[in-house]
Coordinates of C-alpha atoms in Angstrom, one line a residue:
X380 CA 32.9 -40.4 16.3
X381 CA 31.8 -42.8 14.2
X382 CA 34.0 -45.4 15.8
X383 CA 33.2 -44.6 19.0
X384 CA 29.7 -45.3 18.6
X385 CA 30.9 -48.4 17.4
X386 CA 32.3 -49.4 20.2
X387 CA 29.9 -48.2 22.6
X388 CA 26.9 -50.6 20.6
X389 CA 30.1 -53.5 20.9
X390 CA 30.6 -53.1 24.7
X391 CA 26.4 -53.4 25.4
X392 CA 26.1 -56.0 23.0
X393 CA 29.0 -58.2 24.9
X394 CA 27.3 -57.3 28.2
X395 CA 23.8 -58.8 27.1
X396 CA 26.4 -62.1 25.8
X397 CA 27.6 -62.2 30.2
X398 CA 30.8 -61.0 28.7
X399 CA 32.2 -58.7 31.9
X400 CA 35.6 -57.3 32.8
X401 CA 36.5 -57.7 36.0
X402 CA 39.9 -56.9 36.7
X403 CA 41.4 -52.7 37.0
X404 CA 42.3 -52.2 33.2
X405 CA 39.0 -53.4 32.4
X406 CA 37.3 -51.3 34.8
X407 CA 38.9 -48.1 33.8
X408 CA 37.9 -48.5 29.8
X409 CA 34.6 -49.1 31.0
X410 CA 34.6 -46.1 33.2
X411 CA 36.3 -43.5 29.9
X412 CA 33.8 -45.2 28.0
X413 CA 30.9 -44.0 30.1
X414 CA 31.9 -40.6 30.3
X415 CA 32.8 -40.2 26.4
X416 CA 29.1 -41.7 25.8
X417 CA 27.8 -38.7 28.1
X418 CA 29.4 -36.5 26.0
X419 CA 28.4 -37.9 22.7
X420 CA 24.8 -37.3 24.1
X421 CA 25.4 -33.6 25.2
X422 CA 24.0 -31.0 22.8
X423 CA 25.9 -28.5 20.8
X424 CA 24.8 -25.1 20.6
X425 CA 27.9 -23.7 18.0
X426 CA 26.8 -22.8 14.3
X427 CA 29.0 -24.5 12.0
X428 CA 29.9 -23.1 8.7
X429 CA 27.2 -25.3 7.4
X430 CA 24.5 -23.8 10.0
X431 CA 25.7 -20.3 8.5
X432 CA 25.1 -21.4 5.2
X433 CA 21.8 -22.8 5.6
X434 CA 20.6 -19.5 7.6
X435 CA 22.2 -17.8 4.2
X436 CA 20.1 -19.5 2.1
X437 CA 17.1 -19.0 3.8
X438 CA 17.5 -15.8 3.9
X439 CA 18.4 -15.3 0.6
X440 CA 15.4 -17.1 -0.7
X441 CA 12.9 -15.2 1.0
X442 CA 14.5 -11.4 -0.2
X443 CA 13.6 -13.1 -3.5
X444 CA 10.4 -14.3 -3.0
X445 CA 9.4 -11.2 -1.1
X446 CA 11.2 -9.3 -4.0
X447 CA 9.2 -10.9 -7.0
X448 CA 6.1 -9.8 -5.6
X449 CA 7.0 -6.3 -5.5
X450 CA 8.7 -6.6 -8.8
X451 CA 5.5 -7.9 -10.0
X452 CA 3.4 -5.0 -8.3
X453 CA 5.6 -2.2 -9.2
X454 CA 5.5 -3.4 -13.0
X455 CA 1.4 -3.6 -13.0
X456 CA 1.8 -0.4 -11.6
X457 CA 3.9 0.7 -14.8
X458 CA 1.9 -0.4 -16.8
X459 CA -0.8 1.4 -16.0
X460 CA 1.1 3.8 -17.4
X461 CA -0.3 3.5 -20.8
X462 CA -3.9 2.7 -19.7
X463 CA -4.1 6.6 -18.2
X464 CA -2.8 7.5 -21.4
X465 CA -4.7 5.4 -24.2
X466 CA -7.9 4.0 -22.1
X467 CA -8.8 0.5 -22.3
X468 CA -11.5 -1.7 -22.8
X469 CA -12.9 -0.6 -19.1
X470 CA -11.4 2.9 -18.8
X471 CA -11.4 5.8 -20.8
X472 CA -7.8 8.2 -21.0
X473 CA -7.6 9.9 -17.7
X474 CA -4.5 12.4 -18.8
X475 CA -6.0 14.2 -19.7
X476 CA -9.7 13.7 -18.7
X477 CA -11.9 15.5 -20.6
X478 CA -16.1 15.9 -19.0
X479 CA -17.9 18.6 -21.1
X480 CA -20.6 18.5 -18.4
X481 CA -20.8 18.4 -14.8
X482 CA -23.6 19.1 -12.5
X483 CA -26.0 20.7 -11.8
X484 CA -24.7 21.4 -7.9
X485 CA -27.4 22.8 -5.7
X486 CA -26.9 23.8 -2.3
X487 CA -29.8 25.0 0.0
X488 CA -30.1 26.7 3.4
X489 CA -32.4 29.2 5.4
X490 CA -33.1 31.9 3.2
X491 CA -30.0 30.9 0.7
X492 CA -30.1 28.8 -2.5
X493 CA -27.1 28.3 -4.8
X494 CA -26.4 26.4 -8.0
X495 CA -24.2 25.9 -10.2
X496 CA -22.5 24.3 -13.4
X497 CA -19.3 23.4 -14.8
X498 CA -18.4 23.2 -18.5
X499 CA -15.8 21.7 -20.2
X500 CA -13.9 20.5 -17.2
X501 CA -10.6 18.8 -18.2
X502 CA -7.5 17.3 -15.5
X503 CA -4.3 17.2 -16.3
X504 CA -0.9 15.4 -15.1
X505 CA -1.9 12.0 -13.9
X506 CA 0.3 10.5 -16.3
X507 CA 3.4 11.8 -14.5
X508 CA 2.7 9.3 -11.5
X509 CA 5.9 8.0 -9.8
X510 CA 5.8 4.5 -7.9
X511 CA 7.9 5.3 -4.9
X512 CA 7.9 2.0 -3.6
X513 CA 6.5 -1.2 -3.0
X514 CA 6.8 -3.1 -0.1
X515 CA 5.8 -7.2 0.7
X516 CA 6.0 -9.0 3.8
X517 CA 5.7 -13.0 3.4
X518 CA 5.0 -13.7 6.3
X519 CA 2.6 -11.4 7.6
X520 CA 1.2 -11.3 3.8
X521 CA 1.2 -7.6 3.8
X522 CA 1.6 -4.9 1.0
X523 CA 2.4 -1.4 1.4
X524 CA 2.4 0.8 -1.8
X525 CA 3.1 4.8 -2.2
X526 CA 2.5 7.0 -5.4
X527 CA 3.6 10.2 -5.7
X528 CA 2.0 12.5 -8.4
X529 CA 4.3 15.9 -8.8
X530 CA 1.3 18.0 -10.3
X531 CA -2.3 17.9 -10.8
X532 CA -4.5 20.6 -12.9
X533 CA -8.0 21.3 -12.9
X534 CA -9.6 23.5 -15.5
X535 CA -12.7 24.9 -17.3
X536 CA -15.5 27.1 -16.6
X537 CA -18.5 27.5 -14.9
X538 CA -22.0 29.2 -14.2
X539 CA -23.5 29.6 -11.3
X540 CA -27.0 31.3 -9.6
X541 CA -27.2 32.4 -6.2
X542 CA -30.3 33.8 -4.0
X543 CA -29.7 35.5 -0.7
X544 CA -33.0 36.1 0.8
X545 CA -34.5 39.0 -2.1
X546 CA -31.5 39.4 -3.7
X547 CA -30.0 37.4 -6.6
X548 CA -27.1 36.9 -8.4
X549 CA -25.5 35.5 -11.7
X550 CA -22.1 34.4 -11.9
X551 CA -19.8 33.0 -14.7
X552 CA -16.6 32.1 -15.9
X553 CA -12.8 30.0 -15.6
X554 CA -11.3 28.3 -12.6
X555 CA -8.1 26.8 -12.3
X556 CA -7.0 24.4 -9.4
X557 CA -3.8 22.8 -9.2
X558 CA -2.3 21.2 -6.7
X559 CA 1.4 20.7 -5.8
X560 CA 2.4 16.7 -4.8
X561 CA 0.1 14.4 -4.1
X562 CA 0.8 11.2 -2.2
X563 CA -1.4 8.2 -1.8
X564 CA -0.1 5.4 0.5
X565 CA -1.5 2.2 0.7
X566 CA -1.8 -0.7 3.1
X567 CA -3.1 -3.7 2.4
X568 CA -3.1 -6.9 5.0
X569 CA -4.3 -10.4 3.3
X570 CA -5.3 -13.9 4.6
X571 CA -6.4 -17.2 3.6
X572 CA -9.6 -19.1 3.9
X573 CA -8.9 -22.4 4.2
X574 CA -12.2 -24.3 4.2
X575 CA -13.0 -22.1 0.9
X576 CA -10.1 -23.6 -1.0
X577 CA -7.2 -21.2 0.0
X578 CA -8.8 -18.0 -1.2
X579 CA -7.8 -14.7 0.0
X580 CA -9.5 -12.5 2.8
X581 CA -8.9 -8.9 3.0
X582 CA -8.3 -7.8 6.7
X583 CA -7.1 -4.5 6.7
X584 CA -6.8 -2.0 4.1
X585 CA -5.4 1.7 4.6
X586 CA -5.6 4.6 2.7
X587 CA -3.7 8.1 2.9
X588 CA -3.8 10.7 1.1
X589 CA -1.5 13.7 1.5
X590 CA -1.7 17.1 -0.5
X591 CA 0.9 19.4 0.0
X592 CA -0.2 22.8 -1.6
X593 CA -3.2 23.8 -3.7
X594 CA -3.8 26.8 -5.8
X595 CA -7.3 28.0 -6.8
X596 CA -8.4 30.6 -8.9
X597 CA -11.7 31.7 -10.3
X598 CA -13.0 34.6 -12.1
X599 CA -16.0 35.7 -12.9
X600 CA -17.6 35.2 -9.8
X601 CA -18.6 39.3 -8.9
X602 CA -18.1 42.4 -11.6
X603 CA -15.5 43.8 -9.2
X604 CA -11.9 42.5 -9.8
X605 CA -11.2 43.3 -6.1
X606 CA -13.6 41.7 -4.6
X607 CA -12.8 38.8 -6.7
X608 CA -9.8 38.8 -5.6
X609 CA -10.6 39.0 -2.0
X610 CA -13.3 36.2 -2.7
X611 CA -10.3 33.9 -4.5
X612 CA -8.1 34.6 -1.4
X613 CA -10.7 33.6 1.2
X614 CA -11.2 30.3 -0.9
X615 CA -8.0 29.8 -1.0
X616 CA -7.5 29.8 2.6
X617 CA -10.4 27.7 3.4
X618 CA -9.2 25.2 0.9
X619 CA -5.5 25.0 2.9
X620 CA -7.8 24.1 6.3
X621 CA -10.1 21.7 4.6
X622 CA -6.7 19.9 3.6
X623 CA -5.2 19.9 7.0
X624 CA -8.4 19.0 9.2
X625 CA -10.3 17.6 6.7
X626 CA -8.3 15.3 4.6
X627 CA -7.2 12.5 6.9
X628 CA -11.0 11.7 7.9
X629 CA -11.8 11.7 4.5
X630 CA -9.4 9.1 3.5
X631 CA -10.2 7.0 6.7
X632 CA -14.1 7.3 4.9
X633 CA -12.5 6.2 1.4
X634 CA -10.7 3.2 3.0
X635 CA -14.0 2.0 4.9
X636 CA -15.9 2.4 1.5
X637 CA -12.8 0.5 -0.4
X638 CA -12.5 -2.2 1.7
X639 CA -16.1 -4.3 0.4
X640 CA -14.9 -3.7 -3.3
X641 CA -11.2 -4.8 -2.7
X642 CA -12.6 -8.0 -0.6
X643 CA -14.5 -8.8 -3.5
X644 CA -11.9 -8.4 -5.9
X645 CA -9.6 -10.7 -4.0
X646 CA -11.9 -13.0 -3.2
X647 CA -11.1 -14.4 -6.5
X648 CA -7.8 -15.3 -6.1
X649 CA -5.7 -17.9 -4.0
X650 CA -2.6 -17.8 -2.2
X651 CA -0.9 -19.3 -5.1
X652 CA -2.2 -16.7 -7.3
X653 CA -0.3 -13.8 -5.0
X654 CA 2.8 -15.5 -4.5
X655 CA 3.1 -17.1 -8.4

């Protein structure tokens, strides 16, 4: 090829110089010439070995860079691990989470006032979190994360005071809610400010919680054990419908108020910062 080109710059230099060819074998070298230079100039569309190669690469080296990321999520997300346990200098242990006081709760309406207490109120099983996976997209700077906790437990006890127009009532003791898988999925879409010096901007954030069974029981509430019974049951079923209507809007509402804290969080941070 090389040589051809060669000879093709030869033969225009020589025609510039009045060199010509005039007679029949000169006139057919000039013609193969012509059409061998067309074809030098046509395009190739078949990958080489090389072109495969390259592609190889490529794509190699993004799996990795995409893959570093996640590696470096998942083992934040580890390492968390400890902080649940132990605390830190920001957190106190949260398995388990110990409150001795919450409340009071009061809740008013025509002719009805109720309020309440709880003591000593302590969850259990955080620490038994499992990363399920962790997902990054280079390109579209996007990060997906899901965290499955087996088994939560809620326990402690509780007082409470309730007036139904003249009538009154006292109640007090235990309650015990626990609650059977719960999945958290998160998705989290970045981008860069330029004119502020490359710093990220969060532009969408997605949060969904999923709880597939709950248990609750209290006692204490009436002096009858079978009406409280028949009071735990009806909880018990409104708490399965306030999980299947109620839980999607309310992660929708947690993801709306997330989103200003998480800007602000990454509004520290650059490009480099995410992908170093």
């Amino acid at each position: 090829m090389k040589l051809l080109v060669l000879v093709v710059a030869a033969l225009y230099a020589c025609a510039h110089a009045g060199v010509t060819i005039q007679n029949e074998i000169g006139d057919n070298i000039k013609a193969h010439l012509g059409r061998q230079e067309l074809q030098f100039h046509a395009g190739s569309t078949v990958i080489t070995d090389d072109d495969q190669q390259l592609i190889a690469e490529l794509q190699t080296r993004e799996t990795q860079d995409r893959n570093l990321v996640a590696n470096a999520i998942r083992d934040a997300l580890e390492g968390f691990r400890d902080d649940v346990i132990n605390g830190n200098d920001v957190l106190p242990p949260l398995d388990p989470f110990h409150v001795p006081h919450i409340g009071p709760f009061e809740y008013s309406a025509t002719a009805i006032r109720v309020r309440g207490n709880l003591h000593n109120f302590q969850m259990e099983g955080l620490r038994w979190y499992v990363v399920d996976h962790v997902t990054f997209n280079t390109l579209r700077l996007a990060l997906g994360v899901q965290i499955t906790v087996p088994w939560l437990t809620f326990t402690g006890s509780y007082d409470a005071f309730a007036r139904v127009a003249l009538v009154t009532h006292n109640a007090g003791g235990n309650y015990r809610v626990f609650i059977n898988r719960l999945q958290t999925s998160v998705d989290v879409r970045v981008g860069t400010n330029i004119l502020g010096g490359g710093t990220l901007i969060l532009r969408e954030l997605n949060i969904d919680i999923v709880i597939h069974n709950i248990n609750i029981q209290i006692d204490g509430m009436v002096g009858s054990s079978l009406l409280n019974n028949m009071i735990n049951a009806w909880v018990q079923n409104m708490a399965q419908n306030l999980l299947r209507d109620e839980l999607e809007a309310f992660s929708q509402l947690l993801s709306q108020q997330l989103f200003d804290v998480v800007a602000e969080f990454l509004a520290n941070f650059t490009l480099d910062d995410l992908l170093g």
